[in-house]
Short mmCIF file of C-alpha atoms in Angstrom, two decimals:
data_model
loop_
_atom_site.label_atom_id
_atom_site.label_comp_id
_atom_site.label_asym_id
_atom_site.label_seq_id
_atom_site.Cartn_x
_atom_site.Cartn_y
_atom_site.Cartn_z
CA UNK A 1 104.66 28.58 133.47
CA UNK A 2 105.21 28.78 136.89
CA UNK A 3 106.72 26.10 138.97
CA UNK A 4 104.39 24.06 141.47
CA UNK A 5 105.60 23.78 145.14
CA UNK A 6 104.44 20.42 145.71
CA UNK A 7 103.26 17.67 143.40
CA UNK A 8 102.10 14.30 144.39
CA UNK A 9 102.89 10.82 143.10
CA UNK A 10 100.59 7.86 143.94
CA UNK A 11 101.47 4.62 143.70
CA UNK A 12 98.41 2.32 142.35
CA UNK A 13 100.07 -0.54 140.51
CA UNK A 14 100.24 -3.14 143.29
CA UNK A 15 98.22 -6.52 142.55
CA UNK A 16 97.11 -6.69 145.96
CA UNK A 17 97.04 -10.72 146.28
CA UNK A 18 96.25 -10.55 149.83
CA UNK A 19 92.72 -9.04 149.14
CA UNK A 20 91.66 -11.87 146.55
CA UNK A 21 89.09 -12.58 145.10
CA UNK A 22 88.15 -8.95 145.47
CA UNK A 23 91.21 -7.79 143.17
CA UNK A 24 91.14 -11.06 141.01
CA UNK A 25 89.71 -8.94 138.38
CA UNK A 26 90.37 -5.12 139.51
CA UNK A 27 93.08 -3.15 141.02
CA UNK A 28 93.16 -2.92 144.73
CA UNK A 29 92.74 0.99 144.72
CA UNK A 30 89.40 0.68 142.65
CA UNK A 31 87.89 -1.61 145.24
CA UNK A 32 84.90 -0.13 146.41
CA UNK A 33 84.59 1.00 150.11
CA UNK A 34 82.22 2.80 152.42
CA UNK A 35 78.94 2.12 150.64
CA UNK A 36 79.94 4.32 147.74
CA UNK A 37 83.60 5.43 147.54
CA UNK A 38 87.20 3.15 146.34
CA UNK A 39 89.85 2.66 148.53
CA UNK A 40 91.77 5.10 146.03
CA UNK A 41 89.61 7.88 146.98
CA UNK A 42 90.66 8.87 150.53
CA UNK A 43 94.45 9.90 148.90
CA UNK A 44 93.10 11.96 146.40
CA UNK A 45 90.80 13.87 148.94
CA UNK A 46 94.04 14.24 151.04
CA UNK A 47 95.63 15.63 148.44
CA UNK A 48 92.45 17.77 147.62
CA UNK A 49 91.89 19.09 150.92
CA UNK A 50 95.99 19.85 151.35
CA UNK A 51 95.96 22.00 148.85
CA UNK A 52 97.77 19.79 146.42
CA UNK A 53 96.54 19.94 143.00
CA UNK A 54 98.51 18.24 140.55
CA UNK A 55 98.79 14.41 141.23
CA UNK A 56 100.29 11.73 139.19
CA UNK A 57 98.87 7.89 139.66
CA UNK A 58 100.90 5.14 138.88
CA UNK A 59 98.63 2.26 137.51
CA UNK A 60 99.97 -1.34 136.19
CA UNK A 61 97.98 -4.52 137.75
CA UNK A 62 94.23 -4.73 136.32
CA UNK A 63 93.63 -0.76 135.49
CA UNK A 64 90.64 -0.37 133.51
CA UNK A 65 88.00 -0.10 136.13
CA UNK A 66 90.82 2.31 137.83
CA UNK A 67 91.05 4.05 134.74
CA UNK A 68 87.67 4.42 133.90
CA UNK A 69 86.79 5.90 137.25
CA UNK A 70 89.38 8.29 137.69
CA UNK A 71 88.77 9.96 134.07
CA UNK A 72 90.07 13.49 133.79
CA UNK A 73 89.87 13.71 137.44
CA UNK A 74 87.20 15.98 138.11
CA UNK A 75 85.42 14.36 140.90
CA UNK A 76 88.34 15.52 143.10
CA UNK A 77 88.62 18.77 141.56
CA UNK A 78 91.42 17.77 139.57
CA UNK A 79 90.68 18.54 136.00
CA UNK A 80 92.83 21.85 135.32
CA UNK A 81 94.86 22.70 132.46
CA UNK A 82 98.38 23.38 134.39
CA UNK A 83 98.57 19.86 136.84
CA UNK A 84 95.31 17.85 137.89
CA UNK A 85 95.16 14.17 137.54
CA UNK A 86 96.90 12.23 135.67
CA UNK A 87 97.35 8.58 134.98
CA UNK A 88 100.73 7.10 134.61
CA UNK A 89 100.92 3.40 133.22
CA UNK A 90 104.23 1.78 132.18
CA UNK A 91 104.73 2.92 128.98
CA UNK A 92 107.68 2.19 126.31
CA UNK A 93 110.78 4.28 125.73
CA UNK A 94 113.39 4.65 123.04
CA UNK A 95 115.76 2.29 125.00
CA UNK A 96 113.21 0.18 126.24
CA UNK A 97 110.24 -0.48 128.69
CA UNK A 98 109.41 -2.39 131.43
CA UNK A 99 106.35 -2.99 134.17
CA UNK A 100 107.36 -1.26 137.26
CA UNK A 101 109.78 -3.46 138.93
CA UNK A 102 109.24 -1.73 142.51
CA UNK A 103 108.30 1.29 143.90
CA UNK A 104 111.49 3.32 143.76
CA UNK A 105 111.42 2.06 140.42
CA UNK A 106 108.23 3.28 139.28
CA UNK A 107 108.70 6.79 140.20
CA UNK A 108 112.13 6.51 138.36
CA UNK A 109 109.83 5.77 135.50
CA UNK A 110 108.17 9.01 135.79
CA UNK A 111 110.98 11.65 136.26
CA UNK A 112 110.18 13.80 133.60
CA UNK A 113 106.66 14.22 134.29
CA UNK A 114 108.08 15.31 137.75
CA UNK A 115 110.72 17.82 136.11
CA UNK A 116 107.57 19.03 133.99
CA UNK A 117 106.31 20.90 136.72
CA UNK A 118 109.34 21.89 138.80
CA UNK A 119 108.08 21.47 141.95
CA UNK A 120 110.25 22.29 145.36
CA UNK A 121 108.68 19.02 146.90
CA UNK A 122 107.58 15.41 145.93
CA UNK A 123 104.53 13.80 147.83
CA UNK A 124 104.82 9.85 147.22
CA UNK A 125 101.84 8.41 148.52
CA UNK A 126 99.83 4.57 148.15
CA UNK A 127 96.44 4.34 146.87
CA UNK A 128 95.66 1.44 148.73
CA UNK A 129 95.36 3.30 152.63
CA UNK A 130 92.47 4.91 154.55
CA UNK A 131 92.82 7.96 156.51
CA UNK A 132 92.46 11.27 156.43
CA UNK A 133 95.40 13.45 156.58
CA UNK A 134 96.72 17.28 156.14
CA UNK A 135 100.09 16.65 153.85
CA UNK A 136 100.20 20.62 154.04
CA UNK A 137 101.32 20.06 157.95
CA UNK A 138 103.72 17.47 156.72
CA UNK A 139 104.99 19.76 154.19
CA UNK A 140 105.86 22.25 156.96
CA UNK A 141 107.17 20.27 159.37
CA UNK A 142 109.46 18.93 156.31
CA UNK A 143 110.70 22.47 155.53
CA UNK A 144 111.45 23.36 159.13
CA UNK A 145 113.42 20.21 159.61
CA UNK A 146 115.29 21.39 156.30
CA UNK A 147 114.81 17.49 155.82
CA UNK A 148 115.73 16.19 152.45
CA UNK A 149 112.93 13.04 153.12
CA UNK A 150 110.12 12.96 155.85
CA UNK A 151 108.24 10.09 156.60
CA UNK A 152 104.79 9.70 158.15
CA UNK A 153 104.50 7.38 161.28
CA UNK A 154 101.81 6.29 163.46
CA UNK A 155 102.24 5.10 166.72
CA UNK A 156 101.33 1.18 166.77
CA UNK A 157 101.55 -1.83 169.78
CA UNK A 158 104.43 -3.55 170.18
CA UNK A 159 102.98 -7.08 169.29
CA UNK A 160 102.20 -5.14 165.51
CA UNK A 161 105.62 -2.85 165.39
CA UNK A 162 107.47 -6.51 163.70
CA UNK A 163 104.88 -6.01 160.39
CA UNK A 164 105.69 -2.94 159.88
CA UNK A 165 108.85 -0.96 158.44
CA UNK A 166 110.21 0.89 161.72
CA UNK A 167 111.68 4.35 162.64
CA UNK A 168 113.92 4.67 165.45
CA UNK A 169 114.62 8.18 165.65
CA UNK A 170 116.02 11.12 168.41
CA UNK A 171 114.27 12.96 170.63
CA UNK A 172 113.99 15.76 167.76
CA UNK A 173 112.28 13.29 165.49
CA UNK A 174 115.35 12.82 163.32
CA UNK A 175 115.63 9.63 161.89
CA UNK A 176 118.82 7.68 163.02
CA UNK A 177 117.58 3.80 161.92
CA UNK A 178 115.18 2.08 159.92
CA UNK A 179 113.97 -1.37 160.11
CA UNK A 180 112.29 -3.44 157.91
CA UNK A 181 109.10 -5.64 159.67
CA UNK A 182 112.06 -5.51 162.67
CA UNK A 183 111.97 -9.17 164.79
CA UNK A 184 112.60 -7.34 168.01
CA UNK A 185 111.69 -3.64 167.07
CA UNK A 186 113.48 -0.76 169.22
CA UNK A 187 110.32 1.47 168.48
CA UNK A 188 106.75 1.66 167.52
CA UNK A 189 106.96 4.45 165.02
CA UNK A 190 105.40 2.61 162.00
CA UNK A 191 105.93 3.44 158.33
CA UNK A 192 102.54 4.78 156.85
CA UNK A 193 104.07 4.52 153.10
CA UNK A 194 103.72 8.74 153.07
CA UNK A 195 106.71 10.34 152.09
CA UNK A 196 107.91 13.94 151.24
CA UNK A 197 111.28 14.33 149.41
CA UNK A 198 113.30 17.56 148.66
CA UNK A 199 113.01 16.97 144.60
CA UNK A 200 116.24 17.13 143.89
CA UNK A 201 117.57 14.69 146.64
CA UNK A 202 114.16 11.99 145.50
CA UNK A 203 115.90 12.59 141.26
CA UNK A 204 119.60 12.50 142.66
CA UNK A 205 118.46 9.11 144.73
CA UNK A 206 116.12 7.24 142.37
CA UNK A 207 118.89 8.11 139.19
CA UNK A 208 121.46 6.50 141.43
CA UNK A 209 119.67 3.31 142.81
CA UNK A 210 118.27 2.64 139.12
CA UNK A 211 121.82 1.95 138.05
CA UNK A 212 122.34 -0.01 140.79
CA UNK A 213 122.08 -3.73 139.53
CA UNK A 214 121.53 -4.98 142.62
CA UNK A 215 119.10 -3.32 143.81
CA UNK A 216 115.20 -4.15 144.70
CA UNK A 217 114.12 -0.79 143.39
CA UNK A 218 111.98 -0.18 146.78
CA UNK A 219 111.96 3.08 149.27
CA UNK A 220 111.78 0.73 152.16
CA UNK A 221 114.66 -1.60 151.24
CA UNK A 222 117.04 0.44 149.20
CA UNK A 223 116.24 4.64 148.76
CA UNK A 224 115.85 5.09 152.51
CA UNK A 225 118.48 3.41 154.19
CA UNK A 226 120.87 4.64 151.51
CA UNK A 227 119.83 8.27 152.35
CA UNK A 228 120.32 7.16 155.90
CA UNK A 229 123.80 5.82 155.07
CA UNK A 230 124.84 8.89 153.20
CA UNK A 231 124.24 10.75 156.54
CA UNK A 232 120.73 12.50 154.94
CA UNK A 233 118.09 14.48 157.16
CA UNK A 234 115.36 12.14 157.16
CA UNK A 235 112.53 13.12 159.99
CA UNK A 236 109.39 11.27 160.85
CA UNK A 237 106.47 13.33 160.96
CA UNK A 238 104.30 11.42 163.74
CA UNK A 239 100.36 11.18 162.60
CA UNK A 240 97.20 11.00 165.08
CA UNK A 241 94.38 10.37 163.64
CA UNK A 242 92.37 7.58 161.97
CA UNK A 243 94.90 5.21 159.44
CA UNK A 244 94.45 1.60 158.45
CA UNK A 245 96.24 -0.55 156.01
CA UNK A 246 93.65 -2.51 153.70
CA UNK A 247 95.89 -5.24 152.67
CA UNK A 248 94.07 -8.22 154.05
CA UNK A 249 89.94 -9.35 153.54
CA UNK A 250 90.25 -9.36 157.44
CA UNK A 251 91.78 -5.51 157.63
CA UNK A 252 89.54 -4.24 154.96
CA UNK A 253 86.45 -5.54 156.52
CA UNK A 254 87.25 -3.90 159.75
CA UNK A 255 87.57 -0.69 158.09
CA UNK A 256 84.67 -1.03 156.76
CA UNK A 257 82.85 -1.84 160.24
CA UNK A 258 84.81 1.09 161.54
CA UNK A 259 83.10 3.69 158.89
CA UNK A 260 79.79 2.61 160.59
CA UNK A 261 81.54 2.88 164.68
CA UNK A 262 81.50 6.64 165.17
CA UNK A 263 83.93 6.24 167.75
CA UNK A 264 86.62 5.13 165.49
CA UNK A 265 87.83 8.55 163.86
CA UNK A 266 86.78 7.70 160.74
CA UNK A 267 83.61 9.78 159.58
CA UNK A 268 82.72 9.85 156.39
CA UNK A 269 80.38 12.47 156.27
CA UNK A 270 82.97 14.84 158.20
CA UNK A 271 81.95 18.41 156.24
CA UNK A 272 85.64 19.06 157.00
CA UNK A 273 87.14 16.86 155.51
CA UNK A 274 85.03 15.40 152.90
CA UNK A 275 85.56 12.22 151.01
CA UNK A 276 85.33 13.48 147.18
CA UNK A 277 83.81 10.53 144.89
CA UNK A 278 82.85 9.48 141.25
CA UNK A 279 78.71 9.51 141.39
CA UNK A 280 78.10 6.41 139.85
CA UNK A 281 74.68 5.99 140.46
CA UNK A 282 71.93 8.74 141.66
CA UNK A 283 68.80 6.73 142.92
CA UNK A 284 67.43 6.72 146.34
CA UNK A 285 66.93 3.71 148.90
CA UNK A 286 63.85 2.18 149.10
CA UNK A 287 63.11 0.09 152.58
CA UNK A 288 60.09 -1.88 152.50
CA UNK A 289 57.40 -2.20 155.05
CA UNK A 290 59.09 -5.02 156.57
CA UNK A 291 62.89 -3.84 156.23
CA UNK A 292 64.43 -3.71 159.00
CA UNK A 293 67.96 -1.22 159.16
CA UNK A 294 70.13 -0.91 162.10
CA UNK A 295 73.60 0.40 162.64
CA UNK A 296 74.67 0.40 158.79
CA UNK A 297 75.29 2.46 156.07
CA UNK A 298 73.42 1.70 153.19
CA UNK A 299 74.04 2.78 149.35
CA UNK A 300 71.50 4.45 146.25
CA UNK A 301 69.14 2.52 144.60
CA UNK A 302 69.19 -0.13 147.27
CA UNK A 303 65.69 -2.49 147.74
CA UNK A 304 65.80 -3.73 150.91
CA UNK A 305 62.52 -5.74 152.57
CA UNK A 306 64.61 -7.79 154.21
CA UNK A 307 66.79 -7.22 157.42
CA UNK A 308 70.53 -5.43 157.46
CA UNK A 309 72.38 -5.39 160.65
CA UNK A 310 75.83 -4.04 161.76
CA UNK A 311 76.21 -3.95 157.94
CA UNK A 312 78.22 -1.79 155.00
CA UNK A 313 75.99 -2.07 151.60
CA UNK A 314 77.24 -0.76 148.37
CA UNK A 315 74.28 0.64 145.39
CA UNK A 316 71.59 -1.44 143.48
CA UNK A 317 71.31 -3.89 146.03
CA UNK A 318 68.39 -6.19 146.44
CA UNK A 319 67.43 -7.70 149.93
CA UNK A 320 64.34 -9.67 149.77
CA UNK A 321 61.64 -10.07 152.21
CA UNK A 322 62.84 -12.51 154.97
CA UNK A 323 66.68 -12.32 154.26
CA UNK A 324 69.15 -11.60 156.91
CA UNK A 325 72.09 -9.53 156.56
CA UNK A 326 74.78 -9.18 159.62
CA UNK A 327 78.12 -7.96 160.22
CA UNK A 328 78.73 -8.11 156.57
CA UNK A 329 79.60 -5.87 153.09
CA UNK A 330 77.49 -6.48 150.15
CA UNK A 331 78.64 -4.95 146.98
CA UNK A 332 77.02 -3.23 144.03
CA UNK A 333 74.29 -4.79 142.32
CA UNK A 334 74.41 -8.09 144.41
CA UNK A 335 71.09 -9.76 145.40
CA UNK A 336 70.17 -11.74 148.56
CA UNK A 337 67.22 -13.56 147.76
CA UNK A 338 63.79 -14.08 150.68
CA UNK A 339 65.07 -15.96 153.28
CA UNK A 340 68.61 -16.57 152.87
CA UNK A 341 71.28 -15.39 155.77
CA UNK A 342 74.47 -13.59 155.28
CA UNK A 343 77.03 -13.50 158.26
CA UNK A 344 80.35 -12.26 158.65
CA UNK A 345 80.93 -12.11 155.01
CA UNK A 346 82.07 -10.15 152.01
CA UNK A 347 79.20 -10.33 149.23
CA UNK A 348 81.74 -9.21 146.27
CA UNK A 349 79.58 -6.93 142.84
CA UNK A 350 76.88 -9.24 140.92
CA UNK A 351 76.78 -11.98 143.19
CA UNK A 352 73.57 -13.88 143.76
CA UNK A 353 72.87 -15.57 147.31
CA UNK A 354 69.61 -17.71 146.83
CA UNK A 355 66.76 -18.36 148.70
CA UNK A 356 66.66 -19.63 152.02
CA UNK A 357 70.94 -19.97 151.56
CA UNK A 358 72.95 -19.36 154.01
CA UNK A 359 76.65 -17.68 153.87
CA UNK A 360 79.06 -17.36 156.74
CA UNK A 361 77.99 -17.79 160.08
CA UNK A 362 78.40 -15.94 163.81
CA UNK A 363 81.60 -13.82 164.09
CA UNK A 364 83.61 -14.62 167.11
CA UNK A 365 86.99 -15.04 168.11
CA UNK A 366 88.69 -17.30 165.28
CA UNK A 367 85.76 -17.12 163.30
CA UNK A 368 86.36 -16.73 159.15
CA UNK A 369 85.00 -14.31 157.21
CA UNK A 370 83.36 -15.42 154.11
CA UNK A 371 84.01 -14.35 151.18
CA UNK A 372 81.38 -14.64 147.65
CA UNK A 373 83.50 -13.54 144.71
CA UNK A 374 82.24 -11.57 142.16
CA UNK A 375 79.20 -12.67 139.74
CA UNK A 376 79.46 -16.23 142.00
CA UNK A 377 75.95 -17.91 142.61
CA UNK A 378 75.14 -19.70 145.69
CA UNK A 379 71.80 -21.75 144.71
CA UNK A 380 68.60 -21.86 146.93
CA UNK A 381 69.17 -23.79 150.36
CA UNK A 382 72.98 -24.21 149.46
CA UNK A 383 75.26 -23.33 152.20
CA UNK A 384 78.65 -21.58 151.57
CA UNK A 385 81.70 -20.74 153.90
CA UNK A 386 85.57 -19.15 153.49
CA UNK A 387 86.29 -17.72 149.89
CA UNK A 388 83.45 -19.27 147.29
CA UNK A 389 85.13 -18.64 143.44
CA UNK A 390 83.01 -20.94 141.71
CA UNK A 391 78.78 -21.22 141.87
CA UNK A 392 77.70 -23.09 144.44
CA UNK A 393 74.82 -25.26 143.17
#
């Protein structure tokens, strides 16, 4: 068969800690996003609309509900007989098995279904971003660097540049230091966690850093400043547009806010560049005579009679007559009950908010968003504030 130019490896294993209780029972790429898409979603489209078509996703931490949604791929087009979709757990081998012990590591893991398809170039991606990028204009930058890695970076503030992995490069864009979450960073050229790798250089390097004992297994800490020591071409390829890191409740709800902002580059219903999804429900929204809907994006089979402002809801919601919904996310099949008031808060799938209750309060500066984990109760008239694990009665 005949060899692909460019496969792409996505990295979907992580626990994602930080974004608890919303991962307590799910990975963080199959967290749900945008009223009806997951966080995992927005790669895939890249990869979609880039003209990449075989894609391999590395699961470990909670993949069932992953699992289940991606199926044979074919929301994203993805469901062909030479490359598509497929899902890579951790899996046991004639000398042995193991979870993923890093990201270097997992890919290591997954060499031969690389070598199956032969490709020229390896994509390495994380499933837990969102943006919207071209890797075909990475891809070609790569090649006319001759690079034998190219990383993504976005241009970030100097206060952020310390949490981030830095590039300090030339005035060609060549690489000449990296620096991990740097105390005093020489640059703002942030780390996006998109790479492209020459395949042979990405086998030669992962081969040579799993028989390293000492190593973390990690491209930040161990494959990239060991190509840089080696005296590599490693290029950044500088990105423009729209790109946020969901690791925190706080991050994620701000992207969320931001897919309402049509200022903030990220539009979701850009023809484009469209956002392919798993339909999981087909039902329409019905706003009652007294609903009230302003500035939010609201999800299928949704009942609202209530009010929803500056607000992201998910499908087969219920807002009841007299209940108040601001600068919050309410996930699928969660019901806010008549008179109850949800503010600044993450309503998390199933959870029940009871009459005339009250969750969160006004967001202003220093102000904590609440959280209501999944299936969680809060009973009628109970108040409930920070992250709620346990019915409130």
């Amino acid at each position: 068969m005949a060899r692909k130019k460019c496969i792409a490896m996505l990295l979907a294993g992580g626990q994602g800690s930080r974004l608890s209780p919303l991962t307590t029972s799910n990975a963080k790429p199959a967290v749900q996003f945008g009223s009806r898409y997951r966080i995992i979603d927005f790669s895939l489209s890249n990869c979609v609309n880039s003209g990449i078509d075989t894609v391999g996703v590395l699961t470990q931490y909670q993949p069932l509900e992953l699992n289940d949604y991606l199926g044979m791929g074919a929301p994203w087009d993805l469901n062909l007989r030479f490359g598509g979709l497929h899902v890579l757990p951790p899996y046991q081998a004639a000398k042995g098995g193991d979870w993923f012990k890093g990201t270097a590591n997992a890919i290591y893991q997954n060499i031969r279904f690389i070598k199956q398809y032969d490709p020229e170039y390896v994509v390495i991606l994380s499933g837990d971003h969102i943006y919207k990028m071209d890797y075909s204009k990475m891809l070609d930058a790569h090649i006319a660097n001759k690079a034998d890695c190219t990383i993504a970076v976005i241009n970030v503030s100097l206060e952020e540049a310390s949490r981030f992995g830095i590039m300090n490069t030339d005035e060609n864009l060549k690489i000449t230091e990296f620096e991990e979450k740097p105390a005093h960073p020489k640059s703002t050229l942030a780390s996006m966690g998109v790479y492209i790798f020459t395949t042979d250089k990405l086998i030669s390097y992962l081969e040579a850093d799993e028989a390293d004992p000492d190593s973390s297994n990690d491209f930040g800490k161990n494959i990239i400043p060991n190509m840089l020591g080696d005296g590599q071409r490693l290029f950044a390829y500088e990105f423009q547009g729209y790109w946020r890191d969901v690791g925190t409740l706080g991050s994620f709800w701000d992207a969320n806010m931001d897919a309402i902002d049509e200022t903030s580059g990220l539009k979701l219903n850009d023809p484009e560049w469209r956002i392919y999804y798993r339909h999981s429900y087909n039902s329409p929204l019905y706003a009652g005579e007294k609903a009230k809907i302003h500035n939010s994006i609201c999800g299928d089979g949704d009942m609202v009679n209530g009010s929803i402002e500056h607000s992201v809801l998910f499908n087969k919601i219920s807002i009841e007559e007299g209940a108040e919904v601001k600068d919050s996310i309410i996930m699928s099949g969660a019901t806010i009950k008549a008179g109850a008031k949800v503010e600044y808060a993450i309503v998390d799938k199933g959870a029940v908010i009871g009459e005339g209750a009250k969750v969160g309060g006004p967001k202003a500066d220093g102000a904590e968003l609440s959280v209501i984990a999944k299936n969680v109760t809060v009973a009628d008239g109970k108040e409930a504030s920070g992250i709620v694990t346990e019915d409130v009665e």
